[in-house]
Short mmCIF file of C-alpha atoms and ligand atoms in Angstrom, two decimals:
data_model
loop_
_atom_site.label_atom_id
_atom_site.label_comp_id
_atom_site.label_asym_id
_atom_site.label_seq_id
_atom_site.Cartn_x
_atom_site.Cartn_y
_atom_site.Cartn_z
CA UNK A 631 17.51 7.71 -32.96
CA UNK A 632 15.87 8.76 -29.61
CA UNK A 633 16.29 6.11 -26.63
CA UNK A 634 13.61 4.60 -24.87
CA UNK A 635 14.71 6.32 -21.76
CA UNK A 636 14.36 9.74 -23.56
CA UNK A 637 11.16 8.83 -25.08
CA UNK A 638 9.43 7.88 -21.58
CA UNK A 639 11.16 10.73 -19.91
CA UNK A 640 9.80 13.55 -22.51
CA UNK A 641 5.97 11.79 -22.63
CA UNK A 642 6.27 11.74 -18.71
CA UNK A 643 7.03 15.21 -18.49
CA UNK A 644 4.21 16.29 -21.19
CA UNK A 645 1.96 14.39 -19.40
CA UNK A 646 2.74 15.55 -15.90
CA UNK A 647 2.26 19.33 -17.20
CA UNK A 648 -0.92 18.41 -19.01
CA UNK A 649 -2.33 16.66 -16.18
CA UNK A 650 -1.60 19.34 -13.58
CA UNK A 651 -3.27 21.80 -15.86
CA UNK A 652 -6.32 19.64 -16.24
CA UNK A 653 -9.47 18.48 -14.55
CA UNK A 654 -8.76 16.08 -11.46
CA UNK A 655 -12.23 14.12 -11.82
CA UNK A 656 -14.07 12.86 -15.01
CA UNK A 657 -17.89 13.13 -15.53
CA UNK A 658 -18.76 10.39 -17.48
CA UNK A 659 -21.71 7.43 -17.51
CA UNK A 660 -20.92 3.70 -17.88
CA UNK A 661 -23.11 3.97 -20.99
CA UNK A 662 -21.12 6.55 -22.60
CA UNK A 663 -17.71 4.61 -22.22
CA UNK A 664 -19.70 1.29 -23.67
CA UNK A 665 -20.87 3.41 -26.80
CA UNK A 666 -17.61 4.32 -27.35
CA UNK A 667 -15.96 0.86 -27.12
CA UNK A 668 -18.80 -0.47 -29.42
CA UNK A 669 -16.50 0.81 -32.42
CA UNK A 670 -14.01 -2.07 -31.27
CA UNK A 671 -15.73 -5.30 -32.24
CA UNK A 672 -12.50 -6.72 -33.35
CA UNK A 673 -13.46 -8.01 -36.44
CA UNK A 674 -10.86 -5.81 -38.27
CA UNK A 675 -7.37 -4.78 -37.28
CA UNK A 676 -7.19 -1.17 -36.24
CA UNK A 677 -3.82 0.92 -36.75
CA UNK A 678 -2.07 0.57 -33.22
CA UNK A 679 -1.10 4.50 -33.47
CA UNK A 680 -5.15 4.98 -33.87
CA UNK A 681 -5.82 2.64 -30.94
CA UNK A 682 -3.50 3.86 -28.78
CA UNK A 683 -4.39 7.59 -29.41
CA UNK A 684 -8.03 6.52 -28.50
CA UNK A 685 -6.91 4.64 -25.22
CA UNK A 686 -4.93 7.84 -23.96
CA UNK A 687 -7.43 9.98 -24.83
CA UNK A 688 -10.12 7.95 -22.67
CA UNK A 689 -7.46 7.65 -19.92
CA UNK A 690 -7.03 11.47 -19.84
CA UNK A 691 -10.69 12.26 -19.95
CA UNK A 692 -12.18 9.32 -18.04
CA UNK A 693 -10.50 8.70 -14.83
CA UNK A 694 -9.56 10.42 -11.56
CA UNK A 695 -6.01 11.82 -12.26
CA UNK A 696 -4.27 10.31 -9.31
CA UNK A 697 -1.08 11.79 -10.39
CA UNK A 698 -2.79 15.37 -10.06
CA UNK A 699 -0.76 17.56 -7.60
CA UNK A 700 -4.20 18.34 -6.17
CA UNK A 701 -5.17 14.78 -5.77
CA UNK A 702 -5.44 14.27 -1.99
CA UNK A 703 -6.57 10.78 -2.17
CA UNK A 704 -6.04 7.00 -0.96
CA UNK A 705 -2.33 6.66 -1.36
CA UNK A 706 -2.35 6.40 -4.88
CA UNK A 707 1.09 8.33 -5.75
CA UNK A 708 2.51 10.26 -8.65
CA UNK A 709 5.13 7.93 -10.42
CA UNK A 710 8.79 8.86 -11.20
CA UNK A 711 9.80 8.45 -14.49
CA UNK A 712 12.46 6.03 -13.59
CA UNK A 713 9.65 3.60 -12.50
CA UNK A 714 7.91 3.96 -15.69
CA UNK A 715 10.85 3.33 -17.52
CA UNK A 716 11.01 0.09 -15.54
CA UNK A 717 7.54 -0.89 -16.20
CA UNK A 718 8.43 -0.74 -20.11
CA UNK A 719 11.52 -2.71 -19.68
CA UNK A 720 9.98 -5.37 -17.85
CA UNK A 721 7.36 -5.61 -20.57
CA UNK A 722 9.61 -5.80 -23.18
CA UNK A 723 11.87 -8.34 -21.72
CA UNK A 724 9.15 -10.29 -19.87
CA UNK A 725 11.50 -12.16 -17.32
CA UNK A 726 9.74 -14.90 -15.71
CA UNK A 727 10.80 -14.83 -12.17
CA UNK A 728 9.24 -18.09 -10.78
CA UNK A 729 12.43 -19.77 -10.68
CA UNK A 730 15.72 -18.52 -10.06
CA UNK A 731 17.23 -20.16 -12.83
CA UNK A 732 15.08 -19.02 -15.41
CA UNK A 733 15.82 -14.99 -14.35
CA UNK A 734 18.92 -14.70 -12.36
CA UNK A 735 19.50 -11.05 -13.20
CA UNK A 736 15.95 -9.93 -12.29
CA UNK A 737 15.89 -12.14 -9.23
CA UNK A 738 19.13 -10.87 -7.93
CA UNK A 739 17.60 -7.36 -8.47
CA UNK A 740 14.74 -7.81 -6.60
CA UNK A 741 16.52 -9.62 -3.68
CA UNK A 742 19.27 -6.88 -3.73
CA UNK A 743 16.27 -3.99 -3.15
CA UNK A 744 14.40 -5.79 -0.96
CA UNK A 745 17.49 -6.46 1.53
CA UNK A 746 18.39 -3.04 1.33
CA UNK A 747 14.77 -2.01 2.84
CA UNK A 748 14.75 -5.05 5.08
CA UNK A 749 17.99 -3.48 6.89
CA UNK A 750 16.32 -0.23 6.97
CA UNK A 751 13.33 -1.84 8.94
CA UNK A 752 15.95 -3.46 11.13
CA UNK A 753 15.18 -7.15 10.06
CA UNK A 754 17.81 -9.44 10.34
CA UNK A 755 19.99 -9.98 7.11
CA UNK A 756 18.67 -13.36 6.57
CA UNK A 757 15.19 -12.37 6.42
CA UNK A 758 12.75 -13.46 3.60
CA UNK A 759 11.31 -10.96 1.40
CA UNK A 760 8.99 -11.04 -1.51
CA UNK A 761 7.28 -8.39 -3.79
CA UNK A 762 3.63 -8.75 -4.17
CA UNK A 763 0.76 -7.28 -6.12
CA UNK A 764 0.07 -5.04 -3.29
CA UNK A 765 -0.65 -4.69 0.26
CA UNK A 766 -3.47 -7.19 0.43
CA UNK A 767 -1.59 -9.88 -0.81
CA UNK A 768 1.26 -9.30 1.60
CA UNK A 769 -1.37 -9.31 4.39
CA UNK A 770 -2.68 -12.35 3.28
CA UNK A 771 1.01 -13.96 3.18
CA UNK A 772 1.39 -12.82 6.42
CA UNK A 773 -1.59 -14.70 7.88
CA UNK A 774 -0.75 -17.75 5.96
CA UNK A 775 2.88 -17.76 7.23
CA UNK A 776 1.59 -17.21 10.92
CA UNK A 777 -0.77 -19.87 10.93
CA UNK A 778 1.56 -22.23 9.32
CA UNK A 779 4.15 -21.33 12.31
CA UNK A 780 1.58 -21.27 14.93
CA UNK A 781 -0.09 -24.73 13.76
CA UNK A 782 2.33 -27.29 12.09
CA UNK A 783 -0.58 -29.38 11.08
CA UNK A 784 -2.38 -26.51 9.26
CA UNK A 785 -0.50 -27.04 6.01
CA UNK A 786 -1.41 -30.78 5.57
CA UNK A 787 -4.52 -30.96 7.40
CA UNK A 788 -6.48 -27.60 7.36
CA UNK A 789 -8.07 -25.55 9.89
CA UNK A 790 -10.29 -28.36 10.48
CA UNK A 791 -7.66 -30.54 12.30
CA UNK A 792 -6.86 -27.78 14.68
CA UNK A 793 -7.86 -28.39 18.41
CA UNK A 794 -9.29 -24.80 18.71
CA UNK A 795 -10.39 -21.74 16.65
CA UNK A 796 -7.45 -19.54 15.66
CA UNK A 797 -8.26 -15.75 16.21
CA UNK A 798 -6.37 -12.65 15.16
CA UNK A 799 -6.36 -8.78 15.97
CA UNK A 800 -6.67 -5.63 14.47
CA UNK A 801 -8.56 -2.41 15.43
CA UNK A 802 -11.68 -1.19 13.28
CA UNK A 803 -8.94 1.20 11.71
CA UNK A 804 -7.24 -1.50 10.17
CA UNK A 805 -7.19 -2.23 6.25
CA UNK A 806 -10.28 -4.26 5.15
CA UNK A 807 -8.25 -6.97 3.42
CA UNK A 808 -7.84 -8.67 6.73
CA UNK A 809 -11.73 -9.30 6.87
CA UNK A 810 -11.41 -10.83 3.24
CA UNK A 811 -8.12 -12.72 4.37
CA UNK A 812 -10.15 -14.26 7.23
CA UNK A 813 -12.64 -15.41 4.62
CA UNK A 814 -10.36 -16.60 2.14
CA UNK A 815 -8.15 -18.31 4.71
CA UNK A 816 -10.79 -20.57 5.82
CA UNK A 817 -10.61 -18.68 9.38
CA UNK A 818 -13.72 -17.21 8.96
CA UNK A 819 -14.41 -13.54 9.31
CA UNK A 820 -15.59 -13.83 12.82
CA UNK A 821 -12.10 -15.25 13.72
CA UNK A 822 -10.77 -11.37 13.21
CA UNK A 823 -11.45 -9.76 16.48
CA UNK A 824 -11.57 -5.84 16.62
CA UNK A 825 -9.42 -4.32 19.32
CA UNK A 826 -10.77 -1.08 20.95
CA UNK A 827 -8.88 2.35 20.16
CA UNK A 828 -7.76 5.23 22.18
CA UNK A 829 -8.65 8.59 21.60
CA UNK A 830 -6.13 8.96 18.75
CA UNK A 831 -7.83 5.87 17.13
CA UNK A 832 -4.37 3.96 18.36
CA UNK A 833 -5.00 0.16 19.39
CA UNK A 834 -5.55 -0.35 22.92
CA UNK A 835 -3.19 -2.51 24.34
CA UNK A 836 -5.27 -2.99 27.60
CA UNK A 837 -8.09 -4.17 25.37
CA UNK A 838 -6.00 -6.57 23.25
CA UNK A 839 -4.82 -8.12 26.78
CA UNK A 840 -8.37 -8.39 27.83
CA UNK A 841 -9.55 -9.93 24.63
CA UNK A 842 -6.66 -12.42 24.10
CA UNK A 843 -7.34 -13.69 27.68
CA UNK A 844 -10.82 -13.78 27.58
CA UNK A 845 -10.69 -15.93 23.97
CA UNK A 846 -8.02 -18.12 25.57
CA UNK A 847 -10.40 -18.73 28.52
CA UNK A 848 -13.02 -19.78 26.14
CA UNK A 849 -11.09 -22.13 24.15
CA UNK A 850 -9.93 -20.03 21.04
CA UNK A 851 -6.24 -19.94 20.04
CA UNK A 852 -5.01 -16.42 19.53
CA UNK A 853 -2.21 -16.53 17.08
CA UNK A 854 -1.33 -12.91 15.39
CA UNK A 855 -1.89 -9.28 16.42
CA UNK A 856 -1.70 -6.91 13.35
CA UNK A 857 -1.25 -3.09 14.05
CA UNK A 858 -1.16 -0.52 11.33
CA UNK A 859 1.56 1.82 10.55
CA UNK A 860 -0.21 4.66 9.04
CA UNK A 861 -3.99 3.49 8.85
CA UNK A 862 -6.11 3.67 5.60
CA UNK A 863 -8.63 6.50 6.98
CA UNK A 864 -6.71 8.43 9.46
CA UNK A 865 -2.96 7.64 9.00
CA UNK A 866 -2.55 6.73 12.55
CA UNK A 867 0.61 4.57 14.06
CA UNK A 868 -0.51 2.00 16.50
CA UNK A 869 1.90 1.71 19.48
CA UNK A 870 4.19 -0.50 17.68
CA UNK A 871 6.78 -1.01 20.87
CA UNK A 872 4.27 -1.56 23.38
CA UNK A 873 2.67 -4.18 20.91
CA UNK A 874 6.03 -5.92 20.28
CA UNK A 875 6.37 -6.43 23.65
CA UNK A 876 2.88 -7.94 24.40
CA UNK A 877 3.12 -10.09 21.15
CA UNK A 878 6.41 -11.57 22.47
CA UNK A 879 5.17 -11.99 26.03
CA UNK A 880 2.27 -13.99 24.93
CA UNK A 881 3.67 -15.78 21.68
CA UNK A 882 1.69 -13.89 19.11
CA UNK A 883 3.01 -13.48 15.65
CA UNK A 884 3.36 -9.59 15.46
CA UNK A 885 2.68 -8.63 11.87
CA UNK A 886 2.85 -4.49 11.31
CA UNK A 887 0.97 -3.51 8.19
CA UNK A 888 2.76 -0.56 6.98
CA UNK A 889 1.32 -0.56 3.51
CA UNK A 890 1.82 3.21 3.29
CA UNK A 891 3.48 4.44 6.49
CA UNK A 892 6.58 1.94 5.95
CA UNK A 893 8.12 4.09 3.60
CA UNK A 894 8.74 7.03 6.73
CA UNK A 895 11.55 4.45 7.85
CA UNK A 896 13.89 6.37 5.37
CA UNK A 897 13.50 9.62 7.06
CA UNK A 898 15.84 10.64 9.83
CA UNK A 899 12.67 12.81 11.36
CA UNK A 900 9.69 10.50 10.86
CA UNK A 901 11.49 7.18 11.63
CA UNK A 902 11.31 7.53 15.57
CA UNK A 903 7.40 7.29 14.85
CA UNK A 904 8.01 3.55 13.76
CA UNK A 905 10.03 2.53 16.70
CA UNK A 906 9.41 -1.14 17.54
CA UNK A 907 8.92 -1.96 13.71
CA UNK A 908 12.18 -3.70 13.98
CA UNK A 909 10.55 -6.58 16.17
CA UNK A 910 8.21 -7.42 13.55
CA UNK A 911 7.67 -11.17 12.66
CA UNK A 912 6.61 -9.64 9.51
CA UNK A 913 5.87 -6.31 7.58
CA UNK A 914 3.71 -5.29 4.65
CA UNK A 915 4.93 -2.23 2.57
CA UNK A 916 3.73 -1.08 -0.70
CA UNK A 917 6.06 0.45 -3.10
CA UNK A 918 3.12 1.64 -4.97
CA UNK A 919 2.23 3.99 -2.14
CA UNK A 920 4.82 6.27 -0.86
CA UNK A 921 7.58 5.22 -2.67
CA UNK A 922 5.89 6.63 -5.71
CA UNK A 923 5.90 3.76 -8.40
CA UNK A 924 3.03 2.49 -10.38
CA UNK A 925 0.68 -0.37 -9.12
CA UNK A 926 1.10 -3.30 -8.39
CA UNK A 927 3.96 -3.26 -6.31
CA UNK A 928 3.89 -4.41 -2.52
CA UNK A 929 6.33 -6.21 -0.38
CA UNK A 930 6.10 -8.75 2.33
CA UNK A 931 8.99 -9.04 4.81
CA UNK A 932 9.62 -11.63 7.42
CA UNK A 933 11.98 -12.51 9.89
CA UNK A 934 11.43 -16.39 9.61
CA UNK A 935 12.73 -17.88 6.32
CA UNK A 936 11.70 -21.22 7.66
CA UNK A 937 8.25 -20.39 8.16
CA UNK A 938 7.88 -19.00 4.80
CA UNK A 939 9.45 -21.99 2.96
CA UNK A 940 7.06 -24.32 5.39
CA UNK A 941 4.15 -22.22 3.76
CA UNK A 942 5.01 -22.05 0.11
CA UNK A 943 7.22 -25.25 -0.66
CA UNK A 944 5.96 -26.97 -4.07
CA UNK A 945 7.80 -29.61 -5.76
CA UNK A 946 7.08 -30.46 -9.32
CA UNK A 947 8.88 -32.36 -12.20
CA UNK A 948 8.02 -29.50 -14.82
CA UNK A 949 9.79 -26.27 -12.95
CA UNK A 950 13.54 -26.08 -13.44
CA UNK A 951 15.50 -27.71 -10.75
CA UNK A 952 16.45 -25.76 -7.65
CA UNK A 953 19.74 -23.83 -8.38
CA UNK A 954 22.42 -24.97 -5.97
CA UNK A 955 23.77 -22.00 -3.54
CA UNK A 956 22.29 -19.51 -1.76
CA UNK A 957 19.15 -19.20 -3.76
CA UNK A 958 15.60 -19.22 -2.99
CA UNK A 959 12.97 -19.82 -6.01
CA UNK A 960 10.17 -17.33 -5.40
CA UNK A 961 7.52 -20.14 -6.35
CA UNK A 962 8.26 -22.09 -3.17
CA UNK A 963 8.51 -19.08 -1.13
CA UNK A 964 5.29 -16.84 -1.93
CA UNK A 965 1.78 -17.21 -3.13
CA UNK A 966 2.66 -16.53 -6.71
CA UNK A 967 3.68 -18.95 -9.56
CA UNK A 968 4.22 -16.99 -12.58
CA UNK A 969 5.87 -13.89 -11.20
CA UNK A 970 6.41 -10.83 -12.99
CA UNK A 971 9.48 -8.55 -12.29
CA UNK A 972 7.64 -6.24 -9.84
CA UNK A 973 10.89 -5.01 -8.07
CA UNK A 974 12.32 -3.24 -11.22
CA UNK A 975 10.47 -0.20 -10.73
CA UNK A 976 11.68 0.33 -7.08
CA UNK A 977 15.06 -0.54 -7.80
CA UNK A 978 15.42 1.97 -10.89
CA UNK A 979 13.64 4.73 -8.64
CA UNK A 980 16.11 4.08 -5.94
CA UNK A 981 19.03 3.92 -8.45
CA UNK A 982 17.76 7.33 -9.59
CA UNK A 983 17.20 9.27 -6.59
CA UNK A 984 19.57 7.70 -4.26
CA UNK A 985 18.24 7.11 -0.43
CA UNK A 986 18.72 11.16 -0.18
CA UNK A 987 16.44 11.83 -2.73
CA UNK A 988 13.85 9.55 -1.38
CA UNK A 989 14.07 11.36 2.04
CA UNK A 990 13.65 14.68 0.35
CA UNK A 991 10.52 13.51 -1.42
CA UNK A 992 9.05 11.58 1.82
CA UNK A 993 9.77 14.78 3.97
CA UNK A 994 8.48 16.94 1.44
CA UNK A 995 5.04 15.35 1.56
CA UNK A 996 5.18 15.10 5.36
CA UNK A 997 6.01 18.98 5.28
CA UNK A 998 2.97 19.55 2.89
CA UNK A 999 0.85 17.72 5.42
CA UNK A 1000 2.19 20.14 8.05
CA UNK A 1001 1.10 23.01 5.69
CA UNK A 1002 -2.43 21.69 4.98
CA UNK A 1003 -3.06 21.24 8.83
CA UNK A 1004 -2.06 24.68 9.57
CA UNK A 1005 -3.65 26.25 6.45
CA UNK A 1006 -6.88 24.30 7.53
CA UNK A 1007 -6.54 25.56 11.08
CA UNK A 1008 -6.22 29.21 10.19
CA UNK A 1009 -9.10 28.85 7.99
CA UNK A 1010 -11.24 27.65 10.83
CA UNK A 1011 -11.29 23.86 10.20
CA UNK A 1012 -11.00 21.57 13.28
CA UNK A 1013 -8.24 18.48 12.64
CA UNK A 1014 -9.34 15.51 14.12
CA UNK A 1015 -6.82 12.99 13.80
CA UNK A 1016 -3.53 12.65 15.05
CA UNK A 1017 -0.41 11.46 13.00
CA UNK A 1018 3.05 12.65 12.08
CA UNK A 1019 2.22 11.39 8.31
CA UNK A 1020 0.58 13.47 5.58
CA UNK A 1021 -3.21 12.21 6.22
CA UNK A 1022 -5.39 15.15 7.54
CA UNK A 1023 -9.04 14.64 8.56
CA UNK A 1024 -10.93 17.61 9.25
CA UNK A 1025 -14.39 19.13 9.94
CA UNK A 1026 -16.05 22.24 11.08
CA UNK A 1027 -19.55 22.39 12.90
CA UNK A 1028 -22.57 21.80 11.03
CA UNK A 1029 -20.83 20.72 7.83
CA UNK A 1030 -22.59 18.37 5.58
CA UNK A 1031 -19.63 16.35 4.35
CA UNK A 1032 -21.13 14.65 1.56
CA UNK A 1033 -22.38 17.30 -0.26
CA UNK A 1034 -19.05 19.43 0.68
CA UNK A 1035 -16.87 16.65 -1.06
CA UNK A 1036 -19.50 16.54 -4.10
CA UNK A 1037 -18.91 20.38 -4.49
CA UNK A 1038 -15.24 20.26 -4.28
CA UNK A 1039 -15.41 17.81 -6.89
CA UNK A 1040 -17.69 19.31 -9.17
CA UNK A 1041 -15.40 22.46 -9.14
CA UNK A 1042 -12.38 20.44 -9.90
CA UNK A 1043 -10.77 21.93 -6.78
CA UNK A 1044 -9.43 18.90 -5.47
CA UNK A 1045 -9.99 15.09 -4.68
CA UNK A 1046 -10.46 14.43 -1.36
CA UNK A 1047 -12.43 11.64 0.37
CA UNK A 1048 -15.10 11.37 3.12
CA UNK A 1049 -14.21 8.91 5.94
CA UNK A 1050 -15.88 7.94 9.14
CA UNK A 1051 -13.58 8.35 12.45
CA UNK A 1052 -15.02 7.13 15.72
CA UNK A 1053 -18.70 7.05 13.83
CA UNK A 1054 -18.49 10.74 12.56
CA UNK A 1055 -18.17 11.62 9.00
CA UNK A 1056 -14.99 13.94 8.35
CA UNK A 1057 -13.07 15.19 5.35
CA UNK A 1058 -9.72 13.16 4.48
CA UNK A 1059 -7.11 14.62 2.51
CA UNK A 1060 -3.73 12.79 2.20
CA UNK A 1061 -0.57 14.23 0.24
CA UNK A 1062 0.21 11.29 -2.08
CA UNK A 1063 1.95 13.38 -4.75
CA UNK A 1064 5.76 14.41 -4.44
CA UNK A 1065 4.59 17.47 -6.88
CA UNK A 1066 2.08 18.70 -4.36
CA UNK A 1067 3.54 22.23 -3.60
CA UNK A 1068 2.66 24.85 -0.77
CA UNK A 1069 0.59 27.15 -3.14
CA UNK A 1070 -1.45 24.13 -4.30
CA UNK A 1071 -2.33 23.67 -0.93
CA UNK A 1072 -3.03 27.31 -0.10
CA UNK A 1073 -5.07 27.48 -3.52
CA UNK A 1074 -7.39 24.70 -2.31
CA UNK A 1075 -7.99 26.06 1.17
CA UNK A 1076 -8.96 29.20 0.13
CA UNK A 1077 -11.44 27.79 -2.65
CA UNK A 1078 -12.78 25.68 -0.16
CA UNK A 1079 -13.70 28.48 1.71
CA UNK A 1080 -16.08 29.68 -0.89
CA UNK A 1081 -17.71 26.70 -0.69
CA UNK A 1082 -19.07 27.13 2.83
C1 PLP B 1322 -2.88 -0.17 5.61
C2 PLP B 1322 -3.38 -0.63 4.31
N1 PLP B 1322 -3.08 -1.87 4.45
C3 PLP B 1322 -3.35 -2.66 3.04
C4 PLP B 1322 -3.80 -1.90 2.30
C5 PLP B 1322 -4.13 -2.56 0.87
O1 PLP B 1322 -3.02 -2.50 -0.17
P1 PLP B 1322 -3.33 -2.82 -1.70
O2 PLP B 1322 -4.61 -1.83 -2.00
O3 PLP B 1322 -1.85 -2.39 -2.01
O4 PLP B 1322 -3.91 -4.45 -1.74
C6 PLP B 1322 -4.00 -1.00 2.02
C7 PLP B 1322 -4.60 0.26 0.94
O5 PLP B 1322 -4.94 1.46 1.10
C8 PLP B 1322 -3.67 -0.01 3.28
O6 PLP B 1322 -3.82 1.57 3.26
#
């Protein structure tokens, strides 16, 4: 009998080649899908084989194929077969990770994996770390922990008992999850300050210093700076070393949102660009981005385990009692209660490929970013962002980016997007797939020429 591993591997390989040879974008209306789904009124059972075949057909036809080698998209990766096997195993065993006692193996696998990555970031061995659903949850966790540490009364009495309004600092290039977090935590969206950027779209430390000083003068209470390591639109890395120094001087929580760029810490050639991240009070890093595992798999790292415990402590009579020994129950150290075994996909993928395999994958994508920059420049395009990471933003004189992207998609040449940098619309392409090759890129750039 074929093992589950063989079955998933075969299916993943078949899918990989079928997707690579097929369209990247769907052409479908909501009504078409709703009409199709009308057959499922659930009044009678449907054979699982038929329902599965139908769902697979829908997924093959009616979605952007983010695992396509010419999907140059928004950090959604191609996924390693090991990580797909992991998600299947998790679904089959359905471990509950809320309390250590219920799932000792799963909890220890997550702890082991997170500790390994925490040490790569240069965080202390006793740092706290948890898997999250994604970067937004990890950033939310950071804001809650930073608030709790800065304002010990926040947990019991809420923001209304604080003597001044807390403020925190990002640039306009930061991920918009922070705006929602400001809203959700009760800080209010206006508590989020937008720091100016320099000519490379990096956080301007002098402007940050000015804003923090002004806010203090006006009775606000700055508590956190959240630079990005690999901004969503342009892949830019804020000046982490300078910001680490400034945050320490000013007693501000230093949170690095490395949701995508954090994976570069593994690469001997790229990690120098992340210098300063080891000083972080907390870090967001998503496994479901450049670590090439399926969604949702974010990670939150924090060098202050006591602040994490103060933020999420909980005592109930219905949960299993705390296990004696060096064990933390995840429901008392994170935003989640019931907890899926998120970390297995990263653990199995790391186990299969090893650190060296991951370095190869990450550096291959960085190299493909360079190939894309060079090919575009040779074809007369202008690169407008500056990053060692594989996000390429570009344009040319007189280009109507919106209609160019529409034509690119219509002809199924590649998936790229349009972003606004410094107010101007440009094209954005990110190498998100470890399967993208030099010839994919050269073909795309040649085809783009035909659209001008
Ligand atoms: C820099 C950055 N931070 C946070 C997020 C949010 O992550 P998620 O979509 O995993 O919640 C993203 C998403 O692309 C991102 O690019």
